[in-house]
Short mmCIF file of C-alpha atoms in Angstrom, two decimals:
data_model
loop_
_atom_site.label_atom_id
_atom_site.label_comp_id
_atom_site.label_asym_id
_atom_site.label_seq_id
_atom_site.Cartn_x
_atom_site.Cartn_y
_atom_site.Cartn_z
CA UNK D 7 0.00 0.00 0.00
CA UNK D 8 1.10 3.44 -0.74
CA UNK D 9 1.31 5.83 1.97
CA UNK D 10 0.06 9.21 1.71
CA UNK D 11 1.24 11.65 4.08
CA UNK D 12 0.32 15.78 4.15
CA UNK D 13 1.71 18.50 6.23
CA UNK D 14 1.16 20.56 8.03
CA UNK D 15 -1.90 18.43 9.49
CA UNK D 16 -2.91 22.42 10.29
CA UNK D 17 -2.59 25.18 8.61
CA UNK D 18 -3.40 28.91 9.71
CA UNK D 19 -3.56 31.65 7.30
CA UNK D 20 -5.37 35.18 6.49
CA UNK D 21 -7.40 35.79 3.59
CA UNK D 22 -5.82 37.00 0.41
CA UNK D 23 -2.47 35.29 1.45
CA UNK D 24 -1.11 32.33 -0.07
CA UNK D 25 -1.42 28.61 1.02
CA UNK D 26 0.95 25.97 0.61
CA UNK D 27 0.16 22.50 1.11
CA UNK D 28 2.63 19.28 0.96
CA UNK D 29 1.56 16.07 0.18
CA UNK D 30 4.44 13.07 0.33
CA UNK D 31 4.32 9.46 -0.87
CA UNK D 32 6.25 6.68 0.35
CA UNK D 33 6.92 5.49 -3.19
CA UNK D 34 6.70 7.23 -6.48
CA UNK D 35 3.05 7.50 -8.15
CA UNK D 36 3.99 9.57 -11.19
CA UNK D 37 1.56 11.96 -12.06
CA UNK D 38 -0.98 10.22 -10.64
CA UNK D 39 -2.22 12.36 -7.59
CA UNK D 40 -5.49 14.48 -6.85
CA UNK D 41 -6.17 17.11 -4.85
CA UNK D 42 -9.49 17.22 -3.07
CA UNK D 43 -11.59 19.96 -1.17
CA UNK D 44 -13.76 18.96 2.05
CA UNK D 45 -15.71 21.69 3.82
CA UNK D 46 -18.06 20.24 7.22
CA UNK D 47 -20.55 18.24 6.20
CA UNK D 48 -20.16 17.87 2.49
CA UNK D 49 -18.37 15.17 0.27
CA UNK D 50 -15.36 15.86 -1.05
CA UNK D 51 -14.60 18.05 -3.94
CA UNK D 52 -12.35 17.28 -6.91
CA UNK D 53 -10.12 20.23 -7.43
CA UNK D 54 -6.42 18.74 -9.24
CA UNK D 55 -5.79 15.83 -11.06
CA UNK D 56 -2.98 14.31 -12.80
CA UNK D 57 -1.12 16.54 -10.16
CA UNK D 58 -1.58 19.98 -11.80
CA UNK D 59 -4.82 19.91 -13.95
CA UNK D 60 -7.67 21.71 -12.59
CA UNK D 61 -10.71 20.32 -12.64
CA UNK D 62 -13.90 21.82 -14.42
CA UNK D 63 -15.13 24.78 -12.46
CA UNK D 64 -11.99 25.38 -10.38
CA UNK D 65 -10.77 28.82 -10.09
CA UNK D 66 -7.22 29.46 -11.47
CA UNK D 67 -6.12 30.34 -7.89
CA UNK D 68 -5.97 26.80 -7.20
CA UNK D 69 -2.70 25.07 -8.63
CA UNK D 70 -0.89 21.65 -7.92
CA UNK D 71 2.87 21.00 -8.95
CA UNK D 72 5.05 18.24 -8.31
CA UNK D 73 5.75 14.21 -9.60
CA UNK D 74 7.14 10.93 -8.24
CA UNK D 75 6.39 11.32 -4.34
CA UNK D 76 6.63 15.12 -3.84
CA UNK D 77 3.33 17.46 -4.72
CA UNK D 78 2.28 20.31 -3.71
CA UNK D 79 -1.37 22.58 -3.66
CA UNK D 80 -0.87 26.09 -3.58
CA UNK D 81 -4.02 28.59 -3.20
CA UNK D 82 -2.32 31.95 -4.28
CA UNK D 83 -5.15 33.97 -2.51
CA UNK D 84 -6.98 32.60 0.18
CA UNK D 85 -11.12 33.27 -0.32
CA UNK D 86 -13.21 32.94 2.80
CA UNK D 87 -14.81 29.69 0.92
CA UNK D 88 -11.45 28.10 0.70
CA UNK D 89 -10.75 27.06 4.46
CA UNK D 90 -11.88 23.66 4.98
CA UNK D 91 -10.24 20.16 4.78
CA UNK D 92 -7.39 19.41 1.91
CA UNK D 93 -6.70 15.98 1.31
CA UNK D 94 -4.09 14.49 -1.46
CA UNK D 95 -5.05 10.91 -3.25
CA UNK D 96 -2.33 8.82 -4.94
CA UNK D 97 -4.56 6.48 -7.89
CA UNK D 98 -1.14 5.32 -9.31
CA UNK D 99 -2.07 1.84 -7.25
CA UNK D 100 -4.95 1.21 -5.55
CA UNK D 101 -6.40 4.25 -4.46
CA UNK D 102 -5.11 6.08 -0.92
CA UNK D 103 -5.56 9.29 0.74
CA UNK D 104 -3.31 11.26 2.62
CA UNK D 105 -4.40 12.42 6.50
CA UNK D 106 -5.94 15.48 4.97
CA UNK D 107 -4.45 19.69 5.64
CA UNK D 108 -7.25 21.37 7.44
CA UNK D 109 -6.76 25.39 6.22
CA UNK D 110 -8.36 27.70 9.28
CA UNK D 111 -8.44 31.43 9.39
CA UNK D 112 -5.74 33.24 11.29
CA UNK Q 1 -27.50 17.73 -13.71
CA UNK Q 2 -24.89 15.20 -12.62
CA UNK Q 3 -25.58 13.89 -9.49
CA UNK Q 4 -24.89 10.80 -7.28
CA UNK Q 5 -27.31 9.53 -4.49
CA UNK Q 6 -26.50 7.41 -1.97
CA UNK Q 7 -29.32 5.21 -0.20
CA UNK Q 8 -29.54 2.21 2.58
CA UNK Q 9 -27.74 3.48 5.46
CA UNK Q 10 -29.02 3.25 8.93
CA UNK Q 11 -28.14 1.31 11.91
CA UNK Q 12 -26.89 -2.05 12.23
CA UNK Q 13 -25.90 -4.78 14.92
CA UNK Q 14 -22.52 -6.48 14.59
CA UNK Q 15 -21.88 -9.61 12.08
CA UNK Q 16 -25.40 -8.32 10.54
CA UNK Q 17 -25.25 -7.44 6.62
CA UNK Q 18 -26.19 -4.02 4.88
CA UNK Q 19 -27.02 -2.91 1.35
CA UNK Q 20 -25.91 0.17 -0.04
CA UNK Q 21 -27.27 2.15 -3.25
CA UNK Q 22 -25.90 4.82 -5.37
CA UNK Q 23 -28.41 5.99 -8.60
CA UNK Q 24 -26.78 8.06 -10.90
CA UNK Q 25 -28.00 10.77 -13.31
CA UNK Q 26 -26.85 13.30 -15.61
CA UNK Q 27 -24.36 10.96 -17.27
CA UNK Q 28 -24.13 8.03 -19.25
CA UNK Q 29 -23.15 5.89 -15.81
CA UNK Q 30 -22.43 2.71 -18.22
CA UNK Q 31 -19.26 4.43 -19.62
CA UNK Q 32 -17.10 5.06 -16.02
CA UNK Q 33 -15.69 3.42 -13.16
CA UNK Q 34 -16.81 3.33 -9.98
CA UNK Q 35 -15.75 3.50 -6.17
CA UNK Q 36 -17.09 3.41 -2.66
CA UNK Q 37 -15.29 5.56 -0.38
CA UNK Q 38 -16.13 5.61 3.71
CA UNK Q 39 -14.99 8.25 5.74
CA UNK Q 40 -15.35 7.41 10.06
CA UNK Q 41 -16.68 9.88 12.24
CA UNK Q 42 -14.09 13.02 12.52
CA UNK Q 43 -11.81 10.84 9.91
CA UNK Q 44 -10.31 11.21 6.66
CA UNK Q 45 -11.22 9.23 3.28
CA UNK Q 46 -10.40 5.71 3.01
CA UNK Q 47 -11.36 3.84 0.00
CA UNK Q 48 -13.48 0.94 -0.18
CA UNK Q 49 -13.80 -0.45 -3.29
CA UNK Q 50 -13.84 -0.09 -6.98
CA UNK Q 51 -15.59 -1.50 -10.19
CA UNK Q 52 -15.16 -1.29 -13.95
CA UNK Q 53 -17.48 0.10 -16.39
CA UNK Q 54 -18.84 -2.98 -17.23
CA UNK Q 55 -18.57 -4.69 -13.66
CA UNK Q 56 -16.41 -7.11 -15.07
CA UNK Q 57 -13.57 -6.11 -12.64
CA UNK Q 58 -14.08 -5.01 -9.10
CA UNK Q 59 -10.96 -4.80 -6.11
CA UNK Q 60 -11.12 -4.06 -2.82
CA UNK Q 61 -9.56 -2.63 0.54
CA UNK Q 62 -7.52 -5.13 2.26
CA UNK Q 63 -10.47 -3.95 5.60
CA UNK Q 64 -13.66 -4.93 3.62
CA UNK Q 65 -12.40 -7.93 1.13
CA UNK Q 66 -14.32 -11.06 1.70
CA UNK Q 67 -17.10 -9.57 3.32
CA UNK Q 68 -18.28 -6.52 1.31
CA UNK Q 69 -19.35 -6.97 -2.26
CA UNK Q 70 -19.32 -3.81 -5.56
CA UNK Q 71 -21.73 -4.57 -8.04
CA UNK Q 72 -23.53 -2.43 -10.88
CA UNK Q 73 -27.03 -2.56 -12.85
CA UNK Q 74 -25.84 -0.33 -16.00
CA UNK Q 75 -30.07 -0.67 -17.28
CA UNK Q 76 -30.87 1.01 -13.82
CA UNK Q 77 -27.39 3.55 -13.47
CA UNK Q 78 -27.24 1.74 -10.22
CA UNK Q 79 -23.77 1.27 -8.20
CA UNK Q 80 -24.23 -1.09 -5.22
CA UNK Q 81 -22.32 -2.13 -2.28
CA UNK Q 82 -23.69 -5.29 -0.45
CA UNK Q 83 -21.99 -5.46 3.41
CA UNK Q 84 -21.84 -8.79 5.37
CA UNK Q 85 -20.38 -9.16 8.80
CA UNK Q 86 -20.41 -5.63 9.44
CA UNK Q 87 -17.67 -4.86 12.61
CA UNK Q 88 -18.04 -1.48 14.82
CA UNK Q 89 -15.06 -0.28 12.79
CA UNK Q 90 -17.29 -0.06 9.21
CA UNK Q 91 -19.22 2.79 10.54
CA UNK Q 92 -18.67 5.92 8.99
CA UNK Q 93 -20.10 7.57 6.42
CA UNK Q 94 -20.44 5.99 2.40
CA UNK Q 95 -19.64 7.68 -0.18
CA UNK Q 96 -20.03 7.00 -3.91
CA UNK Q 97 -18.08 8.29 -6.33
CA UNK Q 98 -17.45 8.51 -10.21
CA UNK Q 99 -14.15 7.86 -11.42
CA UNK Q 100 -12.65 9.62 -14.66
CA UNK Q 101 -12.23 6.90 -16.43
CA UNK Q 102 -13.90 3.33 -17.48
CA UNK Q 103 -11.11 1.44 -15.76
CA UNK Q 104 -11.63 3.05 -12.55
CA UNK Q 105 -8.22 3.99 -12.32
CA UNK Q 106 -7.92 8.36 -12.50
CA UNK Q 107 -9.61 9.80 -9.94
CA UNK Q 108 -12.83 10.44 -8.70
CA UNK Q 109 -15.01 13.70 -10.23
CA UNK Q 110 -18.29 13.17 -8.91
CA UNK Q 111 -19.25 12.53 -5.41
CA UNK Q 112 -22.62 11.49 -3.56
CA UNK Q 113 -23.48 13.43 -0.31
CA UNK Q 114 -23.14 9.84 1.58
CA UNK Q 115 -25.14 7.70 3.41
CA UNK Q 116 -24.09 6.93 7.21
CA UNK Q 117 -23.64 3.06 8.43
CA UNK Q 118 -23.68 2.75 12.10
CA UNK Q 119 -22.56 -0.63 13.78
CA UNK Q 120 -23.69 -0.94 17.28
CA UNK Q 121 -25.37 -3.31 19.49
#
């Protein structure tokens, strides 16, 4: 099993600054890693796949960079609708998710 | 519109068995993969199982093989997930999702709003 592992688990930031999230995997998965949005109470939201393609409807402030086991999600200018839950999913194997980034207001 | 919708949840006592239903809409359900996802209370995602386009391959979690079962009616765009010998550790909440591709293999662009499994005596 690949493991997925994100950090910070917490991250604290103001609105209109810039969030960077880290998503590791214990062996390499390619290109093969989403990004996924949570907020309380709703299902998860696809927002990157294939590591750096946005999904439809996802505003260009969202971007994803990275291959083999080191990615990245950056959101270049935090909206209030963007803090929630953040987690990372490697579908090079058998699909796993990382621990999740939970993005709060400072 | 798209949409996913996720029926059969409820409670349930230990080593008793569960049904699960997802009907889909808005897209032509025989052409994609499918998964179950579960996420436990105050937990993050963990993913259950997955079948093809055409059901004719289905894996599973290491967790849920052997006693959980994927299976599809493409004439009713219909995702199913039968549950035997349900433990206290199954509950959470079931998600169903759509994958990219036929395989089931990409990742997952549609999501139901769940259905929550609770197993307690």
């Amino acid at each position: 099993e690949i493991v997925m592992t994100q950090s910070p688990a917490t991250l604290s930031v103001s609105p209109g600054e810039r969030a960077t999230l880290s998503c590791r995997a214990s062996q390499s998965v390619s290109s093969n890693l989403a990004w996924y949005q949570q907020k309380p109470g709703q299902a998860p939201r696809l927002l990157i796949y294939g590591a750096s393609t946005r999904a439809t409807g996802i505003p260009a402030r969202f971007s994803g960079s990275g291959s083999g086991t080191e990615f990245t999600l950056t959101i270049s200018s935090l909206q209030s609708e963007d803090f929630a839950v953040y987690y990372c999913q490697q579908y090079n194997n058998w699909p796993t998710f990382g621990g999740g980034t939970k993005v709060e207001i400072k | 519109q798209v949409q996913l919708v996720e029926s059969g949840g409820g409670v349930v006592q230990p080593g008793r068995s569960l049904r699960l239903s997802c009907a889909a809409s808005g897209f032509t359900f025989s052409s994609y993969g499918m998964h179950w996802v579960r996420q436990a209370p105050g937990k993050g995602l963990e993913w259950v199982a997955v079948i093809s386009y055409d059901g004719s391959n289905k894996y599973y979690a290491d967790s849920v093989k052997g006693r959980f079962t994927i299976s599809r009616d493409n004439s009713k765009n219909t995702l199913y997930l039968q549950m035997n010998s349900l433990r206290a550790e199954d509950t959470a909440v079931y998600y169903c999702a759509k994958d990219l591709g036929y395989r089931g293999r990409d990742a997952f662009d549609i999501w139901g709003q769940g259905t929550m499994v609770t197993v307690s005596s």
